[in-house]
């Protein structure tokens, strides 16, 4: 199923709405953002990702479905 998730970069405050399938791994999305937008200073950094509303930590090795991330969610990235 296609979902749309907002990613917000903590350091810059920039937000991006990204559409993907819920079976895609979160780490793959972060890699695409890095490769195409060069958002993070350290390409190999370990990202701290949390859901904005609940504040819970998100494991980036999981798919969106496994992590309980649904369309309309906002994820905050501290890289």
Coordinates of C-alpha atoms in Angstrom, one line a residue, residues 8-12 30 34 39-42 45-49 76-79:
X8 CA 11.6 16.7 9.2
X9 CA 15.3 17.3 9.6
X10 CA 15.8 18.5 13.2
X11 CA 18.9 20.6 12.6
X12 CA 17.5 22.6 9.6
X30 CA 16.9 7.8 4.3
X34 CA 20.9 11.5 1.3
X39 CA 20.6 16.4 3.6
X40 CA 23.0 14.9 6.2
X41 CA 26.6 16.1 6.9
X42 CA 27.9 12.6 7.5
X45 CA 25.8 8.6 10.2
X46 CA 23.5 6.6 12.3
X47 CA 20.2 8.3 12.3
X48 CA 18.1 8.9 15.3
X49 CA 14.5 8.8 14.0
X76 CA 11.9 13.7 12.9
X77 CA 15.4 12.9 11.9
X78 CA 18.4 13.9 14.1
X79 CA 21.5 13.3 12.0

